[in-house]
Amino acid sequence: CKAGISSQTSSTAGFFPLYTKLFHTSADAEHQDIFDLCNLKSECKADGASYTAEVPLESLDAFLEGLASCVNSPSIEQDAIQTEYFQMRKNSLEYSQSLSGFINSSIDSRIFSKEPWKHDTGIYAPLFNSYSPSEVRSILYKIANDYYVPRNSALFFCGNIDEEKIYQLCEKNLGSWKENKKSLLSLLALKNTE
């Protein structure tokens, strides 16, 4: 998904990695079990968020169904948001006060002076730590609606699997995944101004 660190703005720095950590938690308990069974891992890199899992063929339908529930109707528990947000706040504050944090942030602010937040060290702890729970939730849902859309995403499968079977399962589970109307309108507006 094209929702990486380079997509951040000064006011959303840190929230893309936070959403990446929380993405799968919006699935119901049954699908959480499938995600745990398949060892679903998430990582937010410079250009995008990636999710990897080892899914047995007999669990693929349920796994894709769980993935579809996360993209079609993200509903992250407030407790999960608070737990991860407070952990990231603590980590960003500790990093900003460390010698390596000071050095890396100083270098990034000079080298990338126009957009230092588009790098791992670009979280400005006092700003990141100042958001209320409702502001955090709003930012996370904006990321979900604007970035976790079909045109920003790709699925990759490898293994001894039938291409037609994979296509049918993806169509069944993800066929209703649509672009957010607001995102699509902003994309069309952007195309009209080019």
mmCIF file of C-alpha atoms in Angstrom:
data_model
loop_
_atom_site.group_PDB
_atom_site.id
_atom_site.type_symbol
_atom_site.label_atom_id
_atom_site.label_comp_id
_atom_site.label_asym_id
_atom_site.label_seq_id
_atom_site.Cartn_x
_atom_site.Cartn_y
_atom_site.Cartn_z
ATOM 1 C CA CYS A 1 0.000 0.000 0.000
ATOM 2 C CA LYS A 2 1.379 3.428 -0.920
ATOM 3 C CA ALA A 3 1.067 4.711 2.632
ATOM 4 C CA GLY A 4 4.697 5.008 3.610
ATOM 5 C CA ILE A 5 6.749 7.528 5.503
ATOM 6 C CA SER A 6 7.257 9.629 2.363
ATOM 7 C CA SER A 7 3.472 10.232 2.288
ATOM 8 C CA GLN A 8 3.580 12.006 5.643
ATOM 9 C CA THR A 9 3.069 15.724 6.112
ATOM 10 C CA SER A 10 4.309 17.784 9.029
ATOM 11 C CA SER A 11 1.006 17.209 10.842
ATOM 12 C CA THR A 12 0.772 13.468 10.092
ATOM 13 C CA ALA A 13 4.394 12.501 10.822
ATOM 14 C CA GLY A 14 4.375 9.282 12.811
ATOM 15 C CA PHE A 15 0.778 8.408 12.016
ATOM 16 C CA PHE A 16 1.525 6.332 8.910
ATOM 17 C CA PRO A 17 3.671 3.867 10.911
ATOM 18 C CA LEU A 18 1.015 3.951 13.642
ATOM 19 C CA TYR A 19 -1.757 3.041 11.179
ATOM 20 C CA THR A 20 0.425 0.296 9.706
ATOM 21 C CA LYS A 21 0.708 -1.259 13.174
ATOM 22 C CA LEU A 22 -3.038 -0.953 13.804
ATOM 23 C CA PHE A 23 -4.415 -1.885 10.356
ATOM 24 C CA HIS A 24 -5.079 -5.563 11.064
ATOM 25 C CA THR A 25 -6.665 -4.887 14.464
ATOM 26 C CA SER A 26 -9.891 -3.718 12.837
ATOM 27 C CA ALA A 27 -10.752 -7.301 11.881
ATOM 28 C CA ASP A 28 -13.141 -9.251 14.103
ATOM 29 C CA ALA A 29 -11.920 -11.940 16.533
ATOM 30 C CA GLU A 30 -12.355 -14.789 14.023
ATOM 31 C CA HIS A 31 -10.132 -13.041 11.498
ATOM 32 C CA GLN A 32 -7.641 -12.005 14.181
ATOM 33 C CA ASP A 33 -7.166 -15.730 14.794
ATOM 34 C CA ILE A 34 -6.473 -16.268 11.079
ATOM 35 C CA PHE A 35 -4.016 -13.335 11.045
ATOM 36 C CA ASP A 36 -2.250 -14.782 14.097
ATOM 37 C CA LEU A 37 -2.182 -18.263 12.552
ATOM 38 C CA CYS A 38 -0.644 -16.872 9.366
ATOM 39 C CA ASN A 39 1.861 -14.745 11.300
ATOM 40 C CA LEU A 40 0.752 -11.488 9.663
ATOM 41 C CA LYS A 41 3.579 -8.933 9.872
ATOM 42 C CA SER A 42 3.416 -5.245 9.046
ATOM 43 C CA GLU A 43 6.107 -2.730 8.194
ATOM 44 C CA CYS A 44 5.980 0.930 7.235
ATOM 45 C CA LYS A 45 8.841 1.829 4.907
ATOM 46 C CA ALA A 46 9.697 4.967 2.970
ATOM 47 C CA ASP A 47 7.421 4.294 -0.009
ATOM 48 C CA GLY A 48 4.691 2.170 1.474
ATOM 49 C CA ALA A 49 3.272 -0.125 4.071
ATOM 50 C CA SER A 50 3.698 -3.834 3.528
ATOM 51 C CA TYR A 51 1.960 -6.777 5.115
ATOM 52 C CA THR A 52 3.314 -10.291 4.764
ATOM 53 C CA ALA A 53 1.869 -13.612 5.842
ATOM 54 C CA GLU A 54 2.298 -17.304 5.210
ATOM 55 C CA VAL A 55 -1.236 -18.424 4.483
ATOM 56 C CA PRO A 56 -2.117 -22.093 4.036
ATOM 57 C CA LEU A 57 -4.246 -22.546 0.927
ATOM 58 C CA GLU A 58 -7.185 -23.847 2.999
ATOM 59 C CA SER A 59 -7.133 -20.586 5.037
ATOM 60 C CA LEU A 60 -6.719 -18.197 2.104
ATOM 61 C CA ASP A 61 -10.433 -17.466 1.707
ATOM 62 C CA ALA A 62 -10.808 -16.568 5.396
ATOM 63 C CA PHE A 63 -7.573 -14.539 5.305
ATOM 64 C CA LEU A 64 -8.769 -12.481 2.315
ATOM 65 C CA GLU A 65 -12.163 -12.054 3.984
ATOM 66 C CA GLY A 66 -10.394 -10.627 7.055
ATOM 67 C CA LEU A 67 -8.266 -8.369 4.870
ATOM 68 C CA ALA A 68 -11.424 -7.156 3.128
ATOM 69 C CA SER A 69 -13.035 -6.281 6.461
ATOM 70 C CA CYS A 70 -9.962 -4.185 7.353
ATOM 71 C CA VAL A 71 -10.034 -2.180 4.107
ATOM 72 C CA ASN A 72 -13.796 -1.901 3.622
ATOM 73 C CA SER A 73 -14.767 -0.840 7.118
ATOM 74 C CA PRO A 74 -11.786 -0.072 9.333
ATOM 75 C CA SER A 75 -12.905 0.053 12.934
ATOM 76 C CA ILE A 76 -9.970 0.202 15.319
ATOM 77 C CA GLU A 77 -10.677 -0.090 19.041
ATOM 78 C CA GLN A 78 -9.864 3.040 21.039
ATOM 79 C CA ASP A 79 -7.829 0.961 23.503
ATOM 80 C CA ALA A 80 -5.619 -0.363 20.684
ATOM 81 C CA ILE A 81 -5.116 3.169 19.345
ATOM 82 C CA GLN A 82 -4.211 4.506 22.772
ATOM 83 C CA THR A 83 -1.830 1.635 23.544
ATOM 84 C CA GLU A 84 0.112 1.961 20.283
ATOM 85 C CA TYR A 85 -0.026 5.770 20.233
ATOM 86 C CA PHE A 86 1.289 6.074 23.792
ATOM 87 C CA GLN A 87 4.048 3.572 23.021
ATOM 88 C CA MET A 88 5.057 5.552 19.914
ATOM 89 C CA ARG A 89 4.889 8.796 21.914
ATOM 90 C CA LYS A 90 7.209 7.323 24.516
ATOM 91 C CA ASN A 91 9.598 5.980 21.862
ATOM 92 C CA SER A 92 9.670 9.252 19.905
ATOM 93 C CA LEU A 93 10.315 11.281 23.043
ATOM 94 C CA GLU A 94 13.104 8.939 24.180
ATOM 95 C CA TYR A 95 14.640 8.994 20.692
ATOM 96 C CA SER A 96 14.454 12.795 20.442
ATOM 97 C CA GLN A 97 16.262 13.074 23.789
ATOM 98 C CA SER A 98 18.971 10.539 22.883
ATOM 99 C CA LEU A 99 22.314 11.450 21.363
ATOM 100 C CA SER A 100 21.638 9.481 18.167
ATOM 101 C CA GLY A 101 18.186 11.071 17.873
ATOM 102 C CA PHE A 102 19.674 14.528 18.247
ATOM 103 C CA ILE A 103 22.380 13.847 15.651
ATOM 104 C CA ASN A 104 20.060 12.163 13.107
ATOM 105 C CA SER A 105 17.340 14.792 13.510
ATOM 106 C CA SER A 106 19.911 17.564 13.108
ATOM 107 C CA ILE A 107 21.287 15.997 9.936
ATOM 108 C CA ASP A 108 17.821 15.340 8.513
ATOM 109 C CA SER A 109 16.654 18.870 9.266
ATOM 110 C CA ARG A 110 19.647 20.233 7.317
ATOM 111 C CA ILE A 111 19.705 17.773 4.433
ATOM 112 C CA PHE A 112 15.935 17.487 4.120
ATOM 113 C CA SER A 113 15.128 20.965 5.381
ATOM 114 C CA LYS A 114 11.978 21.366 3.296
ATOM 115 C CA GLU A 115 10.361 18.101 4.440
ATOM 116 C CA PRO A 116 12.241 16.463 7.348
ATOM 117 C CA TRP A 117 9.086 14.590 8.398
ATOM 118 C CA LYS A 118 9.297 12.376 5.296
ATOM 119 C CA HIS A 119 12.052 10.336 6.964
ATOM 120 C CA ASP A 120 12.140 7.900 9.895
ATOM 121 C CA THR A 121 13.716 10.486 12.167
ATOM 122 C CA GLY A 122 11.206 13.171 11.153
ATOM 123 C CA ILE A 123 8.758 12.759 14.026
ATOM 124 C CA TYR A 124 8.810 15.976 16.004
ATOM 125 C CA ALA A 125 8.041 14.566 19.450
ATOM 126 C CA PRO A 126 6.399 17.676 20.994
ATOM 127 C CA LEU A 127 3.953 17.902 18.052
ATOM 128 C CA PHE A 128 3.323 14.132 17.797
ATOM 129 C CA ASN A 129 2.713 13.944 21.537
ATOM 130 C CA SER A 130 0.211 16.808 21.584
ATOM 131 C CA TYR A 131 -2.761 15.151 19.848
ATOM 132 C CA SER A 132 -5.963 14.251 21.670
ATOM 133 C CA PRO A 133 -7.457 10.746 21.244
ATOM 134 C CA SER A 134 -10.154 12.098 18.900
ATOM 135 C CA GLU A 135 -7.538 13.886 16.757
ATOM 136 C CA VAL A 136 -5.465 10.698 16.563
ATOM 137 C CA ARG A 137 -8.539 8.706 15.487
ATOM 138 C CA SER A 138 -9.423 11.331 12.839
ATOM 139 C CA ILE A 139 -5.918 11.288 11.369
ATOM 140 C CA LEU A 140 -5.867 7.481 11.277
ATOM 141 C CA TYR A 141 -9.240 7.285 9.518
ATOM 142 C CA LYS A 142 -8.129 9.907 7.003
ATOM 143 C CA ILE A 143 -5.087 7.743 6.223
ATOM 144 C CA ALA A 144 -7.375 4.712 5.829
ATOM 145 C CA ASN A 145 -9.769 6.546 3.505
ATOM 146 C CA ASP A 146 -7.153 8.348 1.420
ATOM 147 C CA TYR A 147 -4.357 5.782 1.154
ATOM 148 C CA TYR A 148 -5.772 2.297 1.769
ATOM 149 C CA VAL A 149 -7.661 2.249 -1.529
ATOM 150 C CA PRO A 150 -7.402 -0.070 -4.539
ATOM 151 C CA ARG A 151 -5.348 2.312 -6.712
ATOM 152 C CA ASN A 152 -2.669 2.498 -3.998
ATOM 153 C CA SER A 153 -2.524 -1.213 -3.263
ATOM 154 C CA ALA A 154 -1.258 -4.470 -4.700
ATOM 155 C CA LEU A 155 -1.528 -8.106 -3.675
ATOM 156 C CA PHE A 156 1.259 -10.591 -4.371
ATOM 157 C CA PHE A 157 0.932 -14.349 -4.080
ATOM 158 C CA CYS A 158 3.603 -16.989 -4.374
ATOM 159 C CA GLY A 159 3.547 -20.724 -3.958
ATOM 160 C CA ASN A 160 1.881 -23.695 -5.548
ATOM 161 C CA ILE A 161 -1.447 -21.998 -6.225
ATOM 162 C CA ASP A 162 -3.852 -21.878 -9.125
ATOM 163 C CA GLU A 163 -4.073 -18.423 -10.741
ATOM 164 C CA GLU A 164 -7.798 -18.753 -11.494
ATOM 165 C CA LYS A 165 -8.561 -19.853 -7.912
ATOM 166 C CA ILE A 166 -6.648 -16.829 -6.527
ATOM 167 C CA TYR A 167 -8.490 -14.505 -8.886
ATOM 168 C CA GLN A 168 -11.863 -15.926 -7.827
ATOM 169 C CA LEU A 169 -11.037 -15.596 -4.113
ATOM 170 C CA CYS A 170 -9.825 -12.022 -4.568
ATOM 171 C CA GLU A 171 -12.903 -11.112 -6.589
ATOM 172 C CA LYS A 172 -15.176 -12.728 -3.990
ATOM 173 C CA ASN A 173 -13.565 -11.042 -0.993
ATOM 174 C CA LEU A 174 -12.175 -7.781 -2.369
ATOM 175 C CA GLY A 175 -14.479 -7.135 -5.316
ATOM 176 C CA SER A 176 -16.577 -4.695 -3.295
ATOM 177 C CA TRP A 177 -13.519 -2.679 -2.189
ATOM 178 C CA LYS A 178 -14.067 0.716 -3.745
ATOM 179 C CA GLU A 179 -12.279 4.015 -3.844
ATOM 180 C CA ASN A 180 -13.321 6.476 -1.189
ATOM 181 C CA LYS A 181 -15.502 9.028 -3.046
ATOM 182 C CA LYS A 182 -13.705 11.958 -1.433
ATOM 183 C CA SER A 183 -10.290 10.533 -2.410
ATOM 184 C CA LEU A 184 -11.468 9.850 -5.939
ATOM 185 C CA LEU A 185 -12.854 13.382 -6.268
ATOM 186 C CA SER A 186 -9.586 14.889 -5.031
ATOM 187 C CA LEU A 187 -7.692 12.698 -7.521
ATOM 188 C CA LEU A 188 -9.962 13.862 -10.345
ATOM 189 C CA ALA A 189 -9.530 17.491 -9.244
ATOM 190 C CA LEU A 190 -5.762 17.005 -9.252
ATOM 191 C CA LYS A 191 -5.871 15.505 -12.764
ATOM 192 C CA ASN A 192 -7.983 18.438 -13.982
ATOM 193 C CA THR A 193 -5.404 20.964 -12.737
ATOM 194 C CA GLU A 194 -2.451 19.245 -14.459
#
